[in-house]
Every structure is written in C-alpha cells, then in structure tokens.
Coordinates of C-alpha atoms and ligand atoms in Angstrom, one line a residue:
M1 CA -91.3 70.9 -27.9
A2 CA -87.6 71.7 -28.2
I3 CA -85.5 69.8 -30.6
G4 CA -82.2 68.7 -29.1
P5 CA -78.9 69.1 -30.9
A6 CA -78.5 65.4 -31.2
S7 CA -81.6 65.0 -33.4
L8 CA -80.3 67.9 -35.6
L9 CA -77.1 66.1 -36.1
N10 CA -78.9 62.9 -37.0
R11 CA -80.9 64.7 -39.5
A12 CA -77.8 66.1 -41.2
R13 CA -76.2 62.7 -41.5
N14 CA -79.3 60.7 -42.3
P15 CA -81.9 62.4 -44.6
A16 CA -84.3 59.6 -43.8
S17 CA -84.7 60.9 -40.3
L18 CA -86.2 64.1 -41.8
I19 CA -89.5 62.2 -41.4
I20 CA -91.1 63.6 -38.2
Q21 CA -90.4 61.1 -35.4
P22 CA -93.4 59.7 -33.5
M23 CA -93.6 60.6 -29.8
H24 CA -91.4 58.4 -27.6
P25 CA -93.6 55.6 -26.1
L26 CA -92.7 56.6 -22.5
L27 CA -93.7 60.2 -23.2
R28 CA -96.8 59.0 -24.9
Y29 CA -97.7 56.9 -21.9
A30 CA -97.0 59.7 -19.4
T31 CA -99.0 62.1 -21.5
D32 CA -102.0 59.7 -21.6
K33 CA -101.8 59.2 -17.9
Q34 CA -101.4 62.9 -17.0
E35 CA -104.9 63.3 -15.6
E36 CA -104.4 60.3 -13.3
S37 CA -101.1 61.8 -12.1
I38 CA -102.8 65.1 -11.4
N39 CA -105.6 63.3 -9.4
L40 CA -103.0 61.4 -7.4
L41 CA -101.1 64.6 -6.7
E42 CA -104.3 66.3 -5.5
E43 CA -104.9 63.4 -3.1
L44 CA -101.3 63.5 -1.8
I45 CA -101.4 67.3 -1.3
E46 CA -104.8 67.1 0.5
C47 CA -103.2 64.6 3.0
E48 CA -101.1 67.2 4.9
S49 CA -97.8 65.9 6.2
P50 CA -95.7 68.4 8.2
S51 CA -92.4 67.1 9.5
D52 CA -93.5 67.8 13.1
S53 CA -96.7 65.8 13.0
A54 CA -95.8 62.1 13.1
A55 CA -99.4 61.0 13.0
S56 CA -100.0 63.0 9.8
V57 CA -97.0 61.7 8.1
A58 CA -98.1 58.2 9.1
R59 CA -101.4 58.8 7.4
F60 CA -99.6 60.0 4.3
V61 CA -97.5 56.9 4.3
D62 CA -100.6 54.7 4.5
L63 CA -102.1 56.6 1.6
F64 CA -99.0 56.2 -0.5
I65 CA -98.8 52.5 0.3
E66 CA -102.4 52.1 -0.9
K67 CA -101.5 53.8 -4.2
A68 CA -98.4 51.8 -4.8
R69 CA -99.3 48.4 -3.3
D70 CA -100.1 46.8 -6.7
I71 CA -96.6 47.6 -8.1
A72 CA -94.3 47.7 -5.1
A73 CA -93.6 45.8 -1.8
P74 CA -93.8 48.3 1.1
K75 CA -91.8 48.3 4.3
V76 CA -92.6 50.8 7.0
I77 CA -89.6 51.8 9.1
K78 CA -90.6 53.5 12.4
N79 CA -88.6 55.7 14.7
K80 CA -89.2 57.4 18.0
T81 CA -89.5 61.0 17.1
R82 CA -90.8 61.5 13.6
G83 CA -93.3 59.9 11.3
P84 CA -92.4 56.5 9.7
H85 CA -90.1 56.2 6.7
L86 CA -91.2 54.1 3.8
R87 CA -89.2 51.8 1.6
L88 CA -90.8 50.5 -1.6
E89 CA -89.3 47.8 -3.6
C90 CA -90.7 48.2 -7.1
K91 CA -91.8 45.1 -9.1
L92 CA -90.5 45.9 -12.5
P93 CA -90.1 43.8 -15.7
G94 CA -86.7 42.2 -16.4
R95 CA -85.5 38.8 -15.3
R96 CA -82.0 38.9 -13.7
K97 CA -81.6 41.9 -11.6
S98 CA -78.1 43.0 -10.6
G99 CA -77.4 46.1 -8.5
Q100 CA -79.9 48.7 -7.4
I101 CA -81.2 52.1 -8.3
L102 CA -82.4 54.2 -5.4
G103 CA -85.2 56.7 -5.9
L104 CA -85.0 59.2 -3.0
G105 CA -87.9 61.3 -1.7
H106 CA -89.5 62.7 1.4
S107 CA -93.1 62.6 2.7
D108 CA -92.7 65.6 5.0
T109 CA -93.4 69.2 4.1
V110 CA -92.7 72.5 5.8
W111 CA -96.4 73.4 5.9
P112 CA -98.2 73.2 9.2
L113 CA -101.5 71.3 9.6
G114 CA -104.4 73.5 8.4
T115 CA -102.4 75.2 5.6
L116 CA -104.9 73.8 3.1
A117 CA -107.6 76.1 4.4
D118 CA -105.8 79.1 3.0
M119 CA -103.8 77.4 0.3
P120 CA -106.0 74.6 -1.1
F121 CA -105.0 72.4 -4.0
R122 CA -105.7 74.4 -7.2
R123 CA -105.4 73.9 -10.9
E124 CA -105.0 77.3 -12.5
Q125 CA -102.8 79.1 -15.1
G126 CA -101.4 75.8 -16.4
R127 CA -100.1 75.0 -12.9
L128 CA -101.0 72.8 -9.9
W129 CA -100.8 74.7 -6.6
G130 CA -100.7 73.6 -3.0
P131 CA -98.6 72.9 0.0
G132 CA -95.9 70.4 -0.9
A133 CA -96.8 70.3 -4.6
L134 CA -93.3 71.0 -5.8
D135 CA -91.4 70.0 -2.7
M136 CA -91.9 67.1 -3.3
K137 CA -95.2 65.3 -3.7
A138 CA -95.2 65.7 -7.4
G139 CA -91.8 64.0 -7.6
L140 CA -93.2 61.0 -5.8
V141 CA -96.2 60.9 -8.2
F142 CA -93.8 61.0 -11.2
F143 CA -91.7 58.1 -9.8
L144 CA -94.7 56.0 -9.3
T145 CA -96.1 56.7 -12.7
A146 CA -92.7 56.0 -14.2
C147 CA -92.7 52.5 -12.6
R148 CA -96.2 51.9 -13.9
A149 CA -95.0 52.9 -17.4
L150 CA -92.2 50.4 -17.3
R151 CA -94.6 47.7 -16.3
D152 CA -97.4 48.5 -18.7
L153 CA -95.0 48.9 -21.6
D154 CA -93.1 45.8 -20.4
I155 CA -89.7 47.6 -20.6
P156 CA -87.1 45.5 -18.8
V157 CA -85.2 47.0 -16.0
A158 CA -81.8 45.5 -15.2
R159 CA -81.5 46.6 -11.6
K160 CA -83.6 46.4 -8.5
V161 CA -85.5 49.6 -8.0
V162 CA -86.1 50.9 -4.5
L163 CA -88.0 54.1 -3.6
L164 CA -87.1 55.4 -0.2
I165 CA -89.5 58.1 1.2
V166 CA -88.2 59.6 4.4
S167 CA -90.2 61.6 6.9
D168 CA -87.8 64.2 8.2
E169 CA -85.9 65.7 5.3
E170 CA -87.2 69.2 5.9
V171 CA -85.9 69.1 9.5
G172 CA -82.4 67.7 8.9
S173 CA -83.0 64.0 8.3
E174 CA -81.8 63.0 11.7
T175 CA -83.8 59.8 12.0
S176 CA -83.4 58.8 8.3
R177 CA -79.8 59.6 7.5
A178 CA -78.5 56.1 8.4
L179 CA -81.2 54.5 6.4
T180 CA -80.6 56.6 3.4
E181 CA -76.9 55.9 3.5
A182 CA -77.4 52.2 4.0
E183 CA -79.7 52.0 0.9
A184 CA -77.3 54.2 -1.1
Q185 CA -74.4 51.9 -0.3
K186 CA -76.3 49.1 -2.0
S187 CA -77.0 51.3 -5.1
D188 CA -75.3 52.0 -8.4
A189 CA -77.1 55.3 -8.7
V190 CA -79.4 57.6 -6.7
L191 CA -82.2 59.6 -8.3
V192 CA -83.4 62.4 -6.0
L193 CA -86.9 63.5 -6.6
E194 CA -86.4 67.1 -5.3
P195 CA -87.7 69.8 -7.7
G196 CA -85.5 71.0 -10.5
T197 CA -84.0 74.4 -10.6
G198 CA -86.0 77.3 -12.0
L199 CA -88.8 77.2 -14.5
T200 CA -86.7 75.1 -16.9
G201 CA -86.2 72.4 -14.3
K202 CA -82.4 72.1 -14.4
V203 CA -81.2 69.0 -12.5
K204 CA -78.7 69.5 -9.7
T205 CA -75.2 68.1 -9.9
A206 CA -73.8 70.0 -7.0
R207 CA -75.1 71.2 -3.6
K208 CA -73.4 73.0 -0.9
G209 CA -72.7 71.3 2.5
V210 CA -74.8 72.8 5.3
G211 CA -74.0 73.2 9.0
D212 CA -74.9 75.3 12.0
Y213 CA -73.1 76.7 15.0
T214 CA -74.3 78.3 18.2
I215 CA -71.9 80.8 19.9
R216 CA -72.7 81.7 23.5
V217 CA -71.1 84.5 25.3
E218 CA -71.1 84.7 29.1
G219 CA -70.4 88.2 30.5
K220 CA -70.9 89.8 33.8
A221 CA -74.2 91.5 34.8
S222 CA -74.2 94.8 36.6
H223 CA -76.5 97.9 37.1
A224 CA -76.2 100.0 34.0
G225 CA -76.4 103.2 36.1
V226 CA -75.0 102.5 39.5
D227 CA -72.2 100.0 38.7
F228 CA -71.6 100.1 34.9
Q229 CA -67.9 99.5 34.9
S230 CA -68.0 96.3 36.9
G231 CA -70.2 94.7 34.2
A232 CA -68.9 92.9 31.1
S233 CA -71.5 93.1 28.4
A234 CA -72.1 89.8 26.7
I235 CA -74.0 91.7 24.0
V236 CA -71.1 94.0 23.1
E237 CA -68.8 91.0 23.1
L238 CA -71.2 89.1 20.9
A239 CA -71.3 92.0 18.5
H240 CA -67.5 91.7 18.1
Q241 CA -67.7 87.9 17.5
I242 CA -70.5 88.4 14.9
Q243 CA -68.3 90.7 12.9
R244 CA -65.5 88.2 13.1
I245 CA -67.5 85.1 12.0
A246 CA -69.2 87.1 9.2
S247 CA -65.7 87.7 7.9
F248 CA -65.3 83.9 7.4
T249 CA -67.6 84.2 4.3
N250 CA -65.8 83.7 1.1
L251 CA -68.2 84.0 -1.8
K252 CA -65.6 83.2 -4.4
R253 CA -64.9 79.9 -2.8
G254 CA -68.5 79.2 -2.1
I255 CA -68.3 79.6 1.7
T256 CA -71.1 81.5 3.5
V257 CA -71.5 82.2 7.2
N258 CA -74.9 83.7 8.2
P259 CA -75.5 84.8 11.7
G260 CA -79.2 84.2 11.5
V261 CA -80.7 84.5 15.0
V262 CA -79.4 86.5 18.0
S263 CA -80.7 86.7 21.5
G264 CA -79.4 88.0 24.8
G265 CA -79.8 90.4 27.6
T266 CA -82.7 90.9 30.1
R267 CA -83.4 94.7 30.5
T268 CA -82.1 97.9 29.2
N269 CA -80.8 99.0 32.6
V270 CA -78.8 95.8 33.1
V271 CA -75.4 95.1 31.5
A272 CA -76.1 91.8 29.7
A273 CA -74.7 88.7 31.3
A274 CA -75.5 86.4 28.4
A275 CA -76.0 86.5 24.6
Q276 CA -75.9 84.0 21.8
V277 CA -76.0 83.8 18.0
E278 CA -77.1 80.9 15.8
V279 CA -75.3 80.6 12.6
D280 CA -75.9 78.8 9.3
I281 CA -72.8 77.8 7.3
R282 CA -72.5 76.5 3.7
V283 CA -69.4 75.1 2.1
A284 CA -68.9 74.1 -1.6
K285 CA -66.3 71.4 -0.8
I286 CA -65.8 69.0 2.0
A287 CA -62.2 70.1 2.4
Q288 CA -63.4 73.6 3.5
A289 CA -65.4 72.3 6.4
E290 CA -62.6 71.5 8.8
P291 CA -60.6 74.7 8.5
L292 CA -63.9 76.6 9.0
H293 CA -64.6 74.5 12.1
R294 CA -61.2 75.3 13.5
K295 CA -61.8 79.1 12.9
F296 CA -65.1 78.8 14.9
H297 CA -63.3 77.1 17.8
A298 CA -60.4 79.6 17.8
L299 CA -62.7 82.5 18.6
K300 CA -61.3 84.5 21.5
P301 CA -63.1 87.1 23.5
V302 CA -62.1 90.8 22.9
D303 CA -63.1 91.6 26.5
K304 CA -61.1 89.1 28.5
R305 CA -63.8 89.1 31.2
C306 CA -66.2 87.4 28.8
H307 CA -66.3 83.7 28.1
I308 CA -67.2 82.1 24.7
T309 CA -68.5 78.6 24.0
V310 CA -68.9 77.2 20.5
E311 CA -71.1 74.3 19.5
G312 CA -72.0 72.8 16.2
G313 CA -70.6 71.6 12.9
L314 CA -71.5 70.3 9.5
N315 CA -74.8 68.5 9.2
R316 CA -74.9 67.7 5.5
P317 CA -71.7 67.2 3.6
P318 CA -71.5 69.0 0.2
M319 CA -72.6 67.1 -2.9
E320 CA -69.6 67.7 -5.1
R321 CA -69.7 67.3 -8.9
T322 CA -67.6 64.2 -9.2
P323 CA -66.7 62.6 -12.5
A324 CA -69.3 59.9 -11.7
I325 CA -72.0 62.5 -11.1
A326 CA -71.0 64.3 -14.3
A327 CA -71.2 61.0 -16.2
L328 CA -74.7 60.3 -14.8
F329 CA -75.8 63.8 -15.8
K330 CA -74.4 63.2 -19.3
K331 CA -76.5 60.0 -19.6
A332 CA -79.6 61.8 -18.4
R333 CA -79.0 64.5 -20.9
T334 CA -78.7 62.1 -23.7
L335 CA -81.9 60.3 -22.6
G336 CA -83.6 63.7 -22.3
R337 CA -82.9 64.3 -26.0
E338 CA -84.9 61.1 -26.8
L339 CA -87.9 62.9 -25.3
G340 CA -87.1 66.2 -27.0
V341 CA -85.9 67.8 -23.8
D342 CA -82.6 69.7 -23.5
L343 CA -81.7 68.9 -19.9
E344 CA -79.5 71.4 -18.1
E345 CA -77.6 71.2 -14.9
S346 CA -77.2 73.5 -11.9
S347 CA -75.6 73.9 -8.5
T348 CA -77.3 75.2 -5.4
G349 CA -76.6 76.3 -1.9
G350 CA -79.5 74.3 -0.6
G351 CA -79.0 70.8 0.8
S352 CA -81.0 67.6 0.4
D353 CA -80.6 64.0 1.2
G354 CA -78.7 63.7 -2.1
N355 CA -75.8 65.3 -0.1
F356 CA -75.5 62.2 2.0
T357 CA -75.5 59.8 -0.9
A358 CA -73.2 61.8 -3.1
A359 CA -70.7 62.2 -0.2
L360 CA -70.5 58.3 0.0
G361 CA -69.3 58.4 -3.6
I362 CA -72.6 57.0 -5.1
P363 CA -73.4 58.7 -8.4
T364 CA -76.3 61.0 -7.5
L365 CA -78.5 63.1 -9.7
D366 CA -80.8 65.5 -7.8
G367 CA -83.6 67.8 -8.9
L368 CA -85.3 65.2 -11.0
G369 CA -88.7 65.9 -9.6
A370 CA -91.2 68.5 -10.7
V371 CA -90.6 71.8 -12.6
G372 CA -92.1 74.8 -10.9
E373 CA -91.5 77.5 -8.3
G374 CA -92.2 78.6 -4.8
A375 CA -90.9 75.7 -2.7
H376 CA -91.6 76.6 1.0
A377 CA -93.5 79.7 -0.2
I378 CA -97.1 80.7 -0.7
H379 CA -96.9 80.4 -4.5
E380 CA -95.6 76.8 -4.5
S381 CA -96.7 75.3 -7.8
I382 CA -95.7 73.0 -10.6
L383 CA -96.0 73.3 -14.3
E384 CA -98.6 70.9 -15.8
S385 CA -96.7 71.1 -19.1
R386 CA -93.7 69.4 -17.6
I387 CA -95.4 66.4 -15.9
A388 CA -95.1 64.1 -18.8
D389 CA -91.5 64.6 -19.8
R390 CA -90.2 64.5 -16.2
T391 CA -92.1 61.2 -15.7
A392 CA -90.8 59.7 -18.9
L393 CA -87.2 60.8 -18.1
L394 CA -87.4 58.9 -14.7
A395 CA -88.7 55.8 -16.5
L396 CA -85.9 56.1 -19.1
L397 CA -83.3 56.5 -16.3
L398 CA -84.6 53.5 -14.4
S399 CA -84.4 51.3 -17.5
K400 CA -81.1 52.6 -18.9
V401 CA -78.8 53.4 -15.9
Ligands
LIG1 ZN1 -87.6 68.7 -0.6

C-alpha cells in the first residue's frame, strides 16, 4: 500500500507515529466484506440492463431494491420511453441531518441482451470481468457497501444521503436529466460513481461538454451522363462543408468537431440530390459553445444551387474545474491519505451526468467508482485490489463532506 506524503510529514514531526498504524476501520470493513461485494457485483452483471430494453432495466432496478431495501427507502420513478429511474434514500447513523449528498449512478449499460453468452462474468487475473462491470455496476456496489459500513460501524453522517440510479445515461439522459438536476439542486455535493481514469483510478474534476449536429445538403439530381451540368451534387457540396466544420477543431482550446457519420446519394450514375453528415462536438468551457453554434449556423453553400440546413446543439454542458470542485477534490485527496491512497485527478473528453450537476454549480466529484479498464469494450474489467479502498473512500466522503 502506498504511503501518502501526509503520513510521512507526520512521522517527521512526531516520532511516536513511527509505530505502524493499524488499518483504517472503514478499509478493514470493506476488506472483510470484499467477497460479499464481489458476489453482489456478479448478480448485478448477470442481470443484463441495456439502455434500450426498459423491461430489463426494470428487472435490474427490482434486484437492486431487493439488495438495498434493509438500508434505504426506494422510490421508483417511471417514464414513457426508458426503464425506470431509482431514488434511494439511505438510512444512515447521525441524528440531525442538514443538507444532502447525492450519489449518482446509472443502471443501464451499452451491452445488448445476450452479451453474457460470449462475455460472462469472470474472476481472473485479479480482475472481475463482464458487461457493465466497470461502467458502472461496481460503483453501485461500492456505494451500497459504503452505506452498510457507516451503519455497521455506527459512524454518524451529518447529511441526508440519496443515491440516484438513472436508466438512460448511456443514451444521453433525456428522461432523467430533470430528475438529476432537481436532486442536485438540493445537494451540497455530488459523488458520481463512474469509473476512475486509468489503472490508478484518478477521479475526474473536469469533463468536456458534448453536443451533436446534423448538416443536411439539398442539391439537384440529374443524369450523370446525359445531363451532368444541370445537376448540383449534394455530396460534393457536403465534402466542402465537412472540410469547413473540421476546421472548427481547436485542440489547444479543447474544442473538437468530429464528422462521424456521412450518408447521401442513390446511385453512381445520378448526381446526388441529398447528403448529410452527423457531427460530434466537444467543448472544454461553456463559453465556447455559443460561438461554435454560431459558426455551424453560418455555414454557406459553395455551390449556390445547394441548400444547407443545420440542426443540433450542446447536450451536456462541460464540467469545469471550479474552485468548489477543486476544494472537494482536495478533501477527497486528504481522506484518501487516511486510507493510504494517493488520489489523483484527471480531466476527460467524455461526458457523464456529472456534467449536469457541475454546470448547476454544485460541487461534483466524478470517477469515484471502480478502477479498471475497457468500459464499453470487450475487455471491460475492474481490479479486485481496488474494491476495498474505493468503497472506504466513498464511506469517508459521505461522513466527512
Ligand atoms: Zn457510465
């Protein structure tokens, strides 16, 4: 286990602390309960829950309620298009509660039903493998175990603790955004259970904002052989526009524009009447979104016979590293040292529901879930050796924030 700089300092000042310190009680607890955590994770992974199967997500929610019922009051929030969202109010020690801490997670995964047949839950090479293990079923397990630790060790918690598990994070959080924002507004801090960055599990203190655009070009069809000149190719026009929008990328400022999907035309012997491109955009700062939006809407056809329409905008605002987020990270880092962990921070181009809560000005710390690799990929897995300290860190945060 790594020894943090803080404990080194203490040793220099106070020779008595040269005595090897016993394991932190929360770390001890999480270590003792590790097999139970692994068994629960196995059950959660084996209950597949892709975003596009509302019935499967509902089954997952039922299972999770069953696992949490003794320590939390559940509320199922339904919607028309996706699986239900789940709000759990945790019953934790401590008399007078003031304020709220929001744990934020999602039940849905990117893995279609039946993935388990080729990619079953496995315990190998010091890791736990399976669809949704890292993103983010392990994070949900850790949060639940952290709450159990606080109860079993009778550690008082000053604030109300709510765990919100939404069902559509992987598909843009359309049905859950308002709910997430409403809970965040009531909260003093938000702890997001998305995986940490890399195999050291850095937490995330900044995320880019994410948006998308569709650019449609309408041209004029004609016979490519008989009447070529009377046609106006939507494809040739789109090619110009793609060059133009690609030039909006500014890596230094953290702005990326990715024309990801193109389509258009009907046959090789027809001058194309229609073509379109779907574009992903990322911005580091909210102030960058509006100027970029204006650039998209200012696109003009090179061939005046073509017509351009632009649709889209920002879906998730960026999570900017505000002083409040920096302060929350500093606190987490200090608490990590109590567990012998040297917590680091990172920024990422990927979005999460933490983007919404941070954009409201609520101190948000993201990437507090599992440590591993391969989210959304065939090698999705978490490190067994980091289950206990991540669980203990969540418990410490809940009791000390
Ligand atoms: Zn996720």
